[in-house]
Tab-separated table of C-alpha atoms in Angstrom:
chain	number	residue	atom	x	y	z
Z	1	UNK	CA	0.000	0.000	0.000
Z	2	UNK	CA	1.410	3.648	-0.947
Z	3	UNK	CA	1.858	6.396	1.655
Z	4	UNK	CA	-0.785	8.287	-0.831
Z	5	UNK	CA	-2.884	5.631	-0.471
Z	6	UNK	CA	-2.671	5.100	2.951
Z	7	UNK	CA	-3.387	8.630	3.620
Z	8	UNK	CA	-5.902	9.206	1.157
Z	9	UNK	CA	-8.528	6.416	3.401
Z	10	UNK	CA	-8.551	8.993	6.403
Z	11	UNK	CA	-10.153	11.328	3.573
Z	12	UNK	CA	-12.656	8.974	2.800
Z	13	UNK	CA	-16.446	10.010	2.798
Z	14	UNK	CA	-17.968	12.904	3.869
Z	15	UNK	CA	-16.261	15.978	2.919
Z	16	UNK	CA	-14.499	17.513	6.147
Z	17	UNK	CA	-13.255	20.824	5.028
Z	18	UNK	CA	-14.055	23.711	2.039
Z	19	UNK	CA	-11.978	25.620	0.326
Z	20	UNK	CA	-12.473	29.096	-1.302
Z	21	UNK	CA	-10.517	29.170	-4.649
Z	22	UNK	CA	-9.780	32.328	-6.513
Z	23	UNK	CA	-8.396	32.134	-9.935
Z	24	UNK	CA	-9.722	33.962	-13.221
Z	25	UNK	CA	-8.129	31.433	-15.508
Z	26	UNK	CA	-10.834	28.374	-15.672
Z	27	UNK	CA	-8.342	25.613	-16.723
Z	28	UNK	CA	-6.423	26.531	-13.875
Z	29	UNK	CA	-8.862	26.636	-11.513
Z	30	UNK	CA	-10.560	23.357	-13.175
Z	31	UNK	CA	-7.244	21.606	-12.598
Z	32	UNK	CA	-6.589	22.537	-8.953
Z	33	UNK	CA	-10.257	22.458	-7.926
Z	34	UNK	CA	-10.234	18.499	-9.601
Z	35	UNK	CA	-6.681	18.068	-7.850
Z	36	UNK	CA	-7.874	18.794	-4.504
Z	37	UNK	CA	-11.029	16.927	-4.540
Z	38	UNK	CA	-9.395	13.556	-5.189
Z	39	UNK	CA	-6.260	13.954	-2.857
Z	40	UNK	CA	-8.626	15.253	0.099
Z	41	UNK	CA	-12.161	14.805	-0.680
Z	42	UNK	CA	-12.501	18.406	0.399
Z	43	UNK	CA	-15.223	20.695	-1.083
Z	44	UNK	CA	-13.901	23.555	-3.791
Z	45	UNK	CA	-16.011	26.659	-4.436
Z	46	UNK	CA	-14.620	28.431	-7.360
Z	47	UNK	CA	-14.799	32.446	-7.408
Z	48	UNK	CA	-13.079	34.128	-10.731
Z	49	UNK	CA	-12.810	37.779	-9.497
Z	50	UNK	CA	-13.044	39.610	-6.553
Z	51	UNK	CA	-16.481	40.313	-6.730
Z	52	UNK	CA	-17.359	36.810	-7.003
Z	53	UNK	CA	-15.138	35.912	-3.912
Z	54	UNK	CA	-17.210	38.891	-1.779
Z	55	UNK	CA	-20.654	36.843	-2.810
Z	56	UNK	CA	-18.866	33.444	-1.696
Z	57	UNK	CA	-17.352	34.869	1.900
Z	58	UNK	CA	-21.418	36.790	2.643
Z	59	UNK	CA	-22.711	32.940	1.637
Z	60	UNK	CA	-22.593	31.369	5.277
Z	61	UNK	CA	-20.336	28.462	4.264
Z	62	UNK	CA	-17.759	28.110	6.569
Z	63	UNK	CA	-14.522	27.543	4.450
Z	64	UNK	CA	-11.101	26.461	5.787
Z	65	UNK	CA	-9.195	28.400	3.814
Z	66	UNK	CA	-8.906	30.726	0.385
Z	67	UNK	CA	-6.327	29.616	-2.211
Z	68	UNK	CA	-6.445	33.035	-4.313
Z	69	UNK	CA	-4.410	34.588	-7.675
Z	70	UNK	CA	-2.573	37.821	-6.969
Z	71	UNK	CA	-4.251	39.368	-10.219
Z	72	UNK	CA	-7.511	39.219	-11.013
Z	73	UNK	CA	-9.934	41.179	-13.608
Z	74	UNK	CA	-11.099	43.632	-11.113
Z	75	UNK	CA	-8.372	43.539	-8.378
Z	76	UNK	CA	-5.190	43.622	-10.168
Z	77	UNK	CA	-2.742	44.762	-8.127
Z	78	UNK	CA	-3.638	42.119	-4.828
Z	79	UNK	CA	-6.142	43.784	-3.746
Z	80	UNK	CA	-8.233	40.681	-3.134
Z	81	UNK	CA	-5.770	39.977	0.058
Z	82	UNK	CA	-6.933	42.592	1.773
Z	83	UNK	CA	-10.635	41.311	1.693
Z	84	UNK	CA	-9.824	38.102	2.581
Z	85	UNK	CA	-7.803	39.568	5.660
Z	86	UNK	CA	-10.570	41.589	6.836
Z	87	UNK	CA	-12.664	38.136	6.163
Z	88	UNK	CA	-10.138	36.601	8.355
Z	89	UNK	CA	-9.850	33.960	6.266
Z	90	UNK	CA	-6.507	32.464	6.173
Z	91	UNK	CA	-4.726	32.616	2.615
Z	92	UNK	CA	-2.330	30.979	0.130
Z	93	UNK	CA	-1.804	33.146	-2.890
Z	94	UNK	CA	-0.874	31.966	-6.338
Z	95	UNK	CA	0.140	33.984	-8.745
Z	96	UNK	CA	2.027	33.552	-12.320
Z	97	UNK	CA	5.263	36.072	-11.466
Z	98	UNK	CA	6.212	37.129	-8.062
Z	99	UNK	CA	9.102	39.290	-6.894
Z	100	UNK	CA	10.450	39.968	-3.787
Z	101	UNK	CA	8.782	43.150	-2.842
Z	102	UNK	CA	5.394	40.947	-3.642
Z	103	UNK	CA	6.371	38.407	-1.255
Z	104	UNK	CA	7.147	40.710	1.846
Z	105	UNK	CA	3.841	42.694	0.953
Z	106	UNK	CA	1.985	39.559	1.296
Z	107	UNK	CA	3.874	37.736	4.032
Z	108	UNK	CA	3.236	40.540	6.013
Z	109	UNK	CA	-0.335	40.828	4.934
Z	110	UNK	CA	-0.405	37.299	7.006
Z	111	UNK	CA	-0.547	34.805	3.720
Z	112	UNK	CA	0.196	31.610	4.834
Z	113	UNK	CA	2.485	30.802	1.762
Z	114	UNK	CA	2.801	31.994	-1.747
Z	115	UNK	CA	2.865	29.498	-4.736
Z	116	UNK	CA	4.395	29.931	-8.174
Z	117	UNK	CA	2.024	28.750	-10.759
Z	118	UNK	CA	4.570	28.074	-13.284
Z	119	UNK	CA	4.381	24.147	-13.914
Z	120	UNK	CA	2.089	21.175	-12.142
Z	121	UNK	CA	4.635	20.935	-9.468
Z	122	UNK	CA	3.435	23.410	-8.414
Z	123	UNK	CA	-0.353	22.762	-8.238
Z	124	UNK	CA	0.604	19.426	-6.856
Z	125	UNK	CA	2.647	21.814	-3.987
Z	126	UNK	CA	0.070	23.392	-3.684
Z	127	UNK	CA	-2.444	20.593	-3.447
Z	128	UNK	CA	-0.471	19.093	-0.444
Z	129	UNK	CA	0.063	22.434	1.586
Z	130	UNK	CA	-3.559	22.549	1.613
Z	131	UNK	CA	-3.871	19.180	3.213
Z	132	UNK	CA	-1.079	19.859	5.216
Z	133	UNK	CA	-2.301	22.653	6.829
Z	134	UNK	CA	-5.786	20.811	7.487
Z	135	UNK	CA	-3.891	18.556	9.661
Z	136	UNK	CA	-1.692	20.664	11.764
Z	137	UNK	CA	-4.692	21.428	13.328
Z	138	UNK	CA	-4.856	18.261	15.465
Z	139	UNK	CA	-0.923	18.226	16.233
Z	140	UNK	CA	0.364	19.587	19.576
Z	141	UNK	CA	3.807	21.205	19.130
Z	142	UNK	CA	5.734	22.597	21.904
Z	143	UNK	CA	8.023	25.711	21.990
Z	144	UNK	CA	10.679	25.907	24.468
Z	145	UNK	CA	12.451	28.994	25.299
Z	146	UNK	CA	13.489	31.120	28.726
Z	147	UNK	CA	12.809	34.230	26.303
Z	148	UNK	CA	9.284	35.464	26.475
Z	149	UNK	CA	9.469	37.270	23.214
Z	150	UNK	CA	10.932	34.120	21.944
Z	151	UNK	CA	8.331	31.756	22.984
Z	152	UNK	CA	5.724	34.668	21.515
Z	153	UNK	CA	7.321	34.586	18.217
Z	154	UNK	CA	7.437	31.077	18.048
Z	155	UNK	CA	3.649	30.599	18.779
Z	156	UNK	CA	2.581	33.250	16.632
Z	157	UNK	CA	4.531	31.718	13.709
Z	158	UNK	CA	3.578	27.823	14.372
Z	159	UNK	CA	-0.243	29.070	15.298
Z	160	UNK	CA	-0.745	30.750	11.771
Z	161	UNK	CA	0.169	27.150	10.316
Z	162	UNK	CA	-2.510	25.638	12.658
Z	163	UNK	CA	-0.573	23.760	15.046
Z	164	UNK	CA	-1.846	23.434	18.419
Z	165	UNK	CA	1.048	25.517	20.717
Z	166	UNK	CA	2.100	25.058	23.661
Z	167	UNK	CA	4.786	26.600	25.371
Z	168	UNK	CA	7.803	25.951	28.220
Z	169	UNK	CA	10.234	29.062	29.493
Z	170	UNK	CA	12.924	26.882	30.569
Z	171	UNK	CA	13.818	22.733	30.187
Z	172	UNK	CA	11.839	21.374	33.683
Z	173	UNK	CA	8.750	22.828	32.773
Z	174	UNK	CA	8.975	21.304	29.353
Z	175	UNK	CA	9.384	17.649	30.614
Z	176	UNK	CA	6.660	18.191	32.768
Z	177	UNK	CA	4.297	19.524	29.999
Z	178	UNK	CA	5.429	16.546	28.237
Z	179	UNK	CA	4.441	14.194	30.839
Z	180	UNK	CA	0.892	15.519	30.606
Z	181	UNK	CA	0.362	16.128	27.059
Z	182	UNK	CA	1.083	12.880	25.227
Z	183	UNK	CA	0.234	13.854	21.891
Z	184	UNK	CA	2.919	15.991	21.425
Z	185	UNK	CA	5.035	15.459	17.795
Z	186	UNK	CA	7.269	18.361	17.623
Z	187	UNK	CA	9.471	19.900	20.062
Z	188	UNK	CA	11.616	23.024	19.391
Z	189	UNK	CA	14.376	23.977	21.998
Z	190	UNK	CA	16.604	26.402	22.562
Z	191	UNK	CA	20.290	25.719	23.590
Z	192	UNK	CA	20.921	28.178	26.136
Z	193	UNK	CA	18.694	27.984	29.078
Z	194	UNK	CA	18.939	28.402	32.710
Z	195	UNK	CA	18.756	25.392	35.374
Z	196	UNK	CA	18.983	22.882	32.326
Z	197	UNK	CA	19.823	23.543	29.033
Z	198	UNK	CA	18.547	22.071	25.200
Z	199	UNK	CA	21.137	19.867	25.453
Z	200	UNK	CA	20.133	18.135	28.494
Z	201	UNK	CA	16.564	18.328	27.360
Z	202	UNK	CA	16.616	16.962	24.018
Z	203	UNK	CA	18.641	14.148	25.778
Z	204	UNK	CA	16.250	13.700	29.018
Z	205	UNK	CA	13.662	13.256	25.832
Z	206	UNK	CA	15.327	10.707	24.245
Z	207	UNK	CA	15.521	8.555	27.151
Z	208	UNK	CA	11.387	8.247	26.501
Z	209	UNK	CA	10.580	8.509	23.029
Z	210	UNK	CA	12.664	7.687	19.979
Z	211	UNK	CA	12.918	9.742	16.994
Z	212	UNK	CA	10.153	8.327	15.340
Z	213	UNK	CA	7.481	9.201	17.680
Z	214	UNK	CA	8.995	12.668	18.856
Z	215	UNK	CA	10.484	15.157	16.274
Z	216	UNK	CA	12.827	17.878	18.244
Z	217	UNK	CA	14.082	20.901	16.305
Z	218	UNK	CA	17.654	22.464	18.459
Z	219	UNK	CA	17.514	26.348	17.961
Z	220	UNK	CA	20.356	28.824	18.705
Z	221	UNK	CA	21.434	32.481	18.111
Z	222	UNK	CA	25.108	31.184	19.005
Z	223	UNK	CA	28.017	31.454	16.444
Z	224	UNK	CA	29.260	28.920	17.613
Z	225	UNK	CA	29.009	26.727	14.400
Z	226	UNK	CA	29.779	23.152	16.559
Z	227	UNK	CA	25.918	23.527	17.717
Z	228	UNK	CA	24.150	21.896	14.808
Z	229	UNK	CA	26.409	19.204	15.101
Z	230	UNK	CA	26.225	18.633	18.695
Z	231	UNK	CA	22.443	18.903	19.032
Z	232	UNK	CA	22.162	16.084	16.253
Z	233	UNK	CA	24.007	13.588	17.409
Z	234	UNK	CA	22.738	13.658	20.827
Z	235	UNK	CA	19.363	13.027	19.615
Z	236	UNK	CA	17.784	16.327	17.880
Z	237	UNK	CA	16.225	15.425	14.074
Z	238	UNK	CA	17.053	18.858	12.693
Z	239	UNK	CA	18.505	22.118	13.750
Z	240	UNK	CA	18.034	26.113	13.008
Z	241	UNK	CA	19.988	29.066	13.626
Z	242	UNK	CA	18.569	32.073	14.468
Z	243	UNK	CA	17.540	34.444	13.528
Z	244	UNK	CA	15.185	32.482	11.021
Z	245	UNK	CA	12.483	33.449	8.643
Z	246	UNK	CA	9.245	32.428	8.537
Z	247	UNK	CA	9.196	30.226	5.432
Z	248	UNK	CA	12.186	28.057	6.758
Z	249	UNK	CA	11.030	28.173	9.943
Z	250	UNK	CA	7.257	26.668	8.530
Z	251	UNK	CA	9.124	24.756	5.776
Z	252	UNK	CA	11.537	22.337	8.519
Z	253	UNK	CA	8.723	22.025	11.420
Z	254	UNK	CA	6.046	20.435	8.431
Z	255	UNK	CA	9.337	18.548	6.586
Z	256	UNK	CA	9.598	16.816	10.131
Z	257	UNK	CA	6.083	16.399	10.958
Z	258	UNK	CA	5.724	14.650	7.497
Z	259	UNK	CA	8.331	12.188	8.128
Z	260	UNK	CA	6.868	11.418	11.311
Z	261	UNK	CA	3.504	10.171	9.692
Z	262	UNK	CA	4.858	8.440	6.483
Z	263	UNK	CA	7.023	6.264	9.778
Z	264	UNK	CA	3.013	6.229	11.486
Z	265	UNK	CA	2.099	5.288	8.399
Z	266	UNK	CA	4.689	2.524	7.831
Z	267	UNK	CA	4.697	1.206	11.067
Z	268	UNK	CA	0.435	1.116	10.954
Z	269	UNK	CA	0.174	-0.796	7.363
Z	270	UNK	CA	3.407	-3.394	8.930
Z	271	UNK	CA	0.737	-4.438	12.082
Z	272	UNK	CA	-2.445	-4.649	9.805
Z	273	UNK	CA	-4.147	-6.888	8.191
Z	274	UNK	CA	-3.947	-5.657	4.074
Z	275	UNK	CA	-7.678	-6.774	3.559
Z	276	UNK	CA	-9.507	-6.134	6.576
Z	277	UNK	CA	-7.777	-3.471	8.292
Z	278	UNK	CA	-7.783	-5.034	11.415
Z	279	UNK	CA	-4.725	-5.409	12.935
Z	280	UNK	CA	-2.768	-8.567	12.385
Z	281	UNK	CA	-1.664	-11.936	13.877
Z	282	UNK	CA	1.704	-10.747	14.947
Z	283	UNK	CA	0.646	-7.230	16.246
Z	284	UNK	CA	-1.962	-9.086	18.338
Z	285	UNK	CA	0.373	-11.472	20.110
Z	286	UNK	CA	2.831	-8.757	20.498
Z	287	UNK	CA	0.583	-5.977	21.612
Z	288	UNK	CA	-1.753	-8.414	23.971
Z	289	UNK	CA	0.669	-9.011	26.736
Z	290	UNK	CA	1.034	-5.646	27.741
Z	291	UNK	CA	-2.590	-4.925	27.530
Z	292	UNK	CA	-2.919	-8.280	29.651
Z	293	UNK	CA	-0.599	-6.540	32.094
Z	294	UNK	CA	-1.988	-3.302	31.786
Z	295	UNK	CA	-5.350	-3.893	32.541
Z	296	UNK	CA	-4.692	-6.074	35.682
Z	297	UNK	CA	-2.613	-3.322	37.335
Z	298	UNK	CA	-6.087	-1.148	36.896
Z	299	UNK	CA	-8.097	-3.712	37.862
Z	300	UNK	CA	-10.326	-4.023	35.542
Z	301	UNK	CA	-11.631	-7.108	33.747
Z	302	UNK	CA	-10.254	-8.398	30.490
Z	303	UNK	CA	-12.735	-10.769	28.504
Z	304	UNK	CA	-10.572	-12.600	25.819
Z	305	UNK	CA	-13.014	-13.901	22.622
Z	306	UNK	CA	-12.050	-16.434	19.379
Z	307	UNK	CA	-14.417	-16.228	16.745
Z	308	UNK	CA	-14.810	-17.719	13.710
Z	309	UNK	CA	-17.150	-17.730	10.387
Z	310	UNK	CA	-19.069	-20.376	9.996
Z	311	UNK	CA	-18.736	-22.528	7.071
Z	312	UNK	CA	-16.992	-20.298	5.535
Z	313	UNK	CA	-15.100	-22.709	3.137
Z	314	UNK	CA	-19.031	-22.847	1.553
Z	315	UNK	CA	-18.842	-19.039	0.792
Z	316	UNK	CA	-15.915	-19.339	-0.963
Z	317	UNK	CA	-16.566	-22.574	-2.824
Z	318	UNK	CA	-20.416	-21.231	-3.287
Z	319	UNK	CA	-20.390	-17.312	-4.182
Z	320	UNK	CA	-15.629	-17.296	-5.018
Z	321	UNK	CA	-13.259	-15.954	-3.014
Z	322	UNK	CA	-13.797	-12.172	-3.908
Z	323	UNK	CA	-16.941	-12.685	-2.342
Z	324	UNK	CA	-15.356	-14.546	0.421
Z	325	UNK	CA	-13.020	-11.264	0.827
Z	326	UNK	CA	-16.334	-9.365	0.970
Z	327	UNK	CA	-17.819	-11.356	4.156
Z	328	UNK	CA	-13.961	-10.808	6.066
Z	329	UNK	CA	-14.192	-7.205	5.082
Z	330	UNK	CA	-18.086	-7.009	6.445
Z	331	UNK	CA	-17.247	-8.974	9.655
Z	332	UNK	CA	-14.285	-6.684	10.062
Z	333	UNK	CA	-16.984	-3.659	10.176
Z	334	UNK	CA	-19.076	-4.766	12.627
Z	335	UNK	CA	-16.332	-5.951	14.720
Z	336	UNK	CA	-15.009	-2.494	14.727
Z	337	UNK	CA	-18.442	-0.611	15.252
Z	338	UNK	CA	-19.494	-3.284	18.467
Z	339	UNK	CA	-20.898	-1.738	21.053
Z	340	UNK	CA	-18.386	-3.971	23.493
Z	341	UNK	CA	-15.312	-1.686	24.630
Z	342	UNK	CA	-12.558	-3.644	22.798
Z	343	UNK	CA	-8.751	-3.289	23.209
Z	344	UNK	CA	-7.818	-5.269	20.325
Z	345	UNK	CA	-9.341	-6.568	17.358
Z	346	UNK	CA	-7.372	-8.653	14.991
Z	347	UNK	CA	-7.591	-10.771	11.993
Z	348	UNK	CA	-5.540	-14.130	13.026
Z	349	UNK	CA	-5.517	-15.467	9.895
Z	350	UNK	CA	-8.364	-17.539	7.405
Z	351	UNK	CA	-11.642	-16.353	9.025
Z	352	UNK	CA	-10.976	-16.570	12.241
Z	353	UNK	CA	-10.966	-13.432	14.841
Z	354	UNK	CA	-9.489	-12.640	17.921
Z	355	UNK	CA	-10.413	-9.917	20.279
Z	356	UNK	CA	-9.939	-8.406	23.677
Z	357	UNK	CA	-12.096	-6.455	25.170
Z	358	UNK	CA	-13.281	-4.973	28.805
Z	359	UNK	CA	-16.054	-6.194	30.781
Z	360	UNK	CA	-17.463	-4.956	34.225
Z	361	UNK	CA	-19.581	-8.218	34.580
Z	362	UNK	CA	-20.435	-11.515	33.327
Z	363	UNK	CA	-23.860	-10.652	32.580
Z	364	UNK	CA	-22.624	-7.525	30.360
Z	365	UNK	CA	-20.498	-9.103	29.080
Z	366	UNK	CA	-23.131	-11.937	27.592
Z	367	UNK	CA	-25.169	-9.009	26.819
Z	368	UNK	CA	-22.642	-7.278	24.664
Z	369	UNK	CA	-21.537	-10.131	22.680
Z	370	UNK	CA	-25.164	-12.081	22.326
Z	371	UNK	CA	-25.902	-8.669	20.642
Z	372	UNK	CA	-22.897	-8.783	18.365
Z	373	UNK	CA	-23.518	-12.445	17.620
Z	374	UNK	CA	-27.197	-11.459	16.503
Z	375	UNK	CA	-26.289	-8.288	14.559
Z	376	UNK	CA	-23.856	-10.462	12.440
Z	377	UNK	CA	-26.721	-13.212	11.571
Z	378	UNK	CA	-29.076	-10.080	11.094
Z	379	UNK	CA	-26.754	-8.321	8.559
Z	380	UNK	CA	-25.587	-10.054	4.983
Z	381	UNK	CA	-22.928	-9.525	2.754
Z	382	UNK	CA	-23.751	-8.067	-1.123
Z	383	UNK	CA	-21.169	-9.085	-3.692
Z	384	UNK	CA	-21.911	-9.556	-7.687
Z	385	UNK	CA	-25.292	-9.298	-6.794
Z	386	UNK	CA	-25.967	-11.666	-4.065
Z	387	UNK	CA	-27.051	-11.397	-0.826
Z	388	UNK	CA	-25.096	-13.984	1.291
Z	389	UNK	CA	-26.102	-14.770	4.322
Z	390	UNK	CA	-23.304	-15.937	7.494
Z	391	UNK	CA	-22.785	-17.149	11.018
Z	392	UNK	CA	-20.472	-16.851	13.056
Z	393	UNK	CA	-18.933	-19.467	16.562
Z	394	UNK	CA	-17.600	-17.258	19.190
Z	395	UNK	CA	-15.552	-18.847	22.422
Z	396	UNK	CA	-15.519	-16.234	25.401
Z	397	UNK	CA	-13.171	-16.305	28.101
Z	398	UNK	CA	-14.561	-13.448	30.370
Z	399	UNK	CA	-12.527	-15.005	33.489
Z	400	UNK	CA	-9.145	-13.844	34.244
Z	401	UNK	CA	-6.345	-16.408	34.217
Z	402	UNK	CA	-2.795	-16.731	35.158
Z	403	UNK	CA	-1.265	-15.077	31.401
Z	404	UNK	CA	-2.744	-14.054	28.225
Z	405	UNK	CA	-2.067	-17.551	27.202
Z	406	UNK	CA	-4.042	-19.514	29.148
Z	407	UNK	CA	-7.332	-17.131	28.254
Z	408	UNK	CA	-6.597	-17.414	24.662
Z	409	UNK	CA	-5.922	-21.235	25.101
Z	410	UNK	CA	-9.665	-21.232	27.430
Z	411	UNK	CA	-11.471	-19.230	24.480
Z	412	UNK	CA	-10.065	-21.398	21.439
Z	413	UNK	CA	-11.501	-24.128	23.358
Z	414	UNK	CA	-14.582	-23.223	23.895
Z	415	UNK	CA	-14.808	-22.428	20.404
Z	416	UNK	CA	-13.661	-25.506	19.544
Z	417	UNK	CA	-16.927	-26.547	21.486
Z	418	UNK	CA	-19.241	-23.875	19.784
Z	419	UNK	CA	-18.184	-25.306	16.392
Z	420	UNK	CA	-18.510	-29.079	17.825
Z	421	UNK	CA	-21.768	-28.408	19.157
Z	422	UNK	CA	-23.223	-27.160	15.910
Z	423	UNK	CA	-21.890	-23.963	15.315
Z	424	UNK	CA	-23.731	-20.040	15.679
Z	425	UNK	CA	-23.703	-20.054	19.197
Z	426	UNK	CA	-21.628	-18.583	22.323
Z	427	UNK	CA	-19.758	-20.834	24.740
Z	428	UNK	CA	-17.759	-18.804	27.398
Z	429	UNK	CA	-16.413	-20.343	31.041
């Protein structure tokens, strides 16, 4: 599976974001409206002058963001990035020529970033800034400097490209903010701070979280030219010097946060299963110890299930295996949407299932998966233009044993005896 690809399913469905799109050329806009749509299923209204883009920000639709042309019919000279400022509506201008009196007018006018229509590179740039920027907005980055003006800056600069900012004025209060905030992706440090300095931070860091789960960005105003070096090899992905502009500044932070999630990305499709999505036989196994662990420290209960289709050698000798695929893929969807609160679902291989999940009670626990078992007899697959109807054996272990082992050992069994004792049923004990 491609990276594209793999990115593309989050996209998938309804669409989750507009875009206002300026440009008085229609083959232009045709092409970037068209590119948009299929990389992020977003929706594109198209406005060729200024006075069309007034109607289209007084229309109530909420848009993300404007992608406007510099020159238009009646706004020549830019004008139409003024009116989307006062729309505060963030912008990326395009334009066919640019200069660099143009490009401080509008970087200072807030654009986001400027884009050189002069080839499809640069549509296709274009095309993923605009994703990019849609997702920033659910990524925690954290600034760390003992300057105030410093940390200011930096927030200012990483809020205009959506990131969610948070900030630490000196290295302890940094590790503490990454205790509590998990979800953070990007760290940028500065080198010389009191009590402890980036140094010791980026390395206090790395002691936690590798390089592929936390991206840290050294900063300095130093001369000293040994920095760079020194904050790399002790465990920072990337270093700047100050002062910096804004476009490298905006350029490194999303170059690092996009190498981050094509490793997410990786790392996902390597512990799923390529037809179901579910995760996989050897993700399970190596992911279901520590939840076994886990779960006893907290005390709560751990229910352990093996299920399996039934018959399903008869679908695929019956209806073919693409149709066969179809039931897996089905199953897979209702295991995903039950209303039990699972841990882990995986495909084990063939059409058999595995699952852990939490229970506060026996008698919920029945409840939950008597429900599942019906909703999967009460809901057929359609493939070629058949309606196939399917079963499915479940073996429950809802009793906590000595390992992980030993449950999945207890619920294979009592699958075993589901199947045995003639199969679409529930045996747990």
């Amino acid at each position: 599976m491609s990276i594209v690809r793999a990115q593309n399913r989050a996209f998938q469905g309804k669409p989750k974001f507009s875009v206002l799109l300026i440009e008085d050329q229609r083959s232009l806009s045709q092409m970037a409206a068209a590119m948009l749509k299929e990389r992020w299923n977003c929706y594109v209204h198209i406005a060729t002058s200024m006075s069309e883009a007034r109607v289209a920000l007084s229309s109530g639709t909420h848009f993300f963001l404007a992608v406007s042309d510099l020159h238009l019919p009646d706004a020549a000279h830019g004008e139409i990035i003024d009116v989307l400022h006062e729309a505060r509506l963030p912008t990326i201008a395009i334009t066919g020529h640019f200069d660099k009196e143009l490009r401080a007018l509008t970087l200072k006018k807030g654009v986001l970033d400027y884009v050189i229509k002069d080839s499809l590179n640069a549509f296709e740039y274009l095309t993923e800034l605009v994703g990019r920027l849609y997702k920033n907005q659910f990524i925690q980055v954290l600034a760390v400097d003992d300057s105030a003006t410093s940390r200011a800056y930096l927030k200012h600069m990483l809020g205009t490209q959506f990131f969610q900012v948070l900030t630490a004025g000196s290295g302890l209060e940094a590790l503490k903010i990454i205790e509590s905030n998990p979800d953070i992706r990007i760290i940028l440090t500065d080198y010389n701070m009191p009590e402890m300095d980036g140094f010791k931070l980026v390395s206090e860091i790395r002691k936690l979280h590798g390089k592929d789960r936390i991206a840290i960005i050294g900063l300095s105003a130093s001369d000293d030219s040994d920095l760079s070096a020194r904050f790399l090899k002790i465990g920072a992905n990337d270093f700047l010097s100050k002062p910096f502009s804004f476009e490298e500044l905006t350029w490194r932070v999303n170059q690092n946060i996009e190498m981050l999630e094509h490793i997410d990305i990786i790392r996902d499709v390597a512990n799923r299963d390529f037809l179901t999505g579910l995760f996989n036989r050897r993700y399970f196994f190596e992911n279901g110890a520590g939840l076994f662990v886990k779960t006893y420290a907290e005390k709560k209960q751990l229910v352990v299930a093996m299920m399996d289709i039934d018959h399903f050698k008869r679908i695929n000798d019956t209806y073919g295996h693409d149709c066969g695929d179809t039931v897996l893929k089905d199953m897979a969807g209702l295991l995903s949407s039950a209303h039990f609160k699972t841990y882990l679902v995986a495909r084990l291989g063939g059409e058999e299932f595995a699952v852990l999940a939490e229970g506060d009670s026996f008698a919920e626990i029945s409840e939950h998966f008597e429900a599942f078992h019906q909703s999967v007899a009460e809901t057929p697959s359609h493939c070629d233009g058949k309606t196939i109807s399917y079963t499915i054996s479940i073996g429950l272990c809802p009793t906590r044993l000595e390992s992980l082992d030993a449950m999945l050992k207890q619920a294979d069994n009592n699958l075993y005896l589901a199947k045995q004792g003639g199969r679409n049923q529930i045996i747990m004990g």
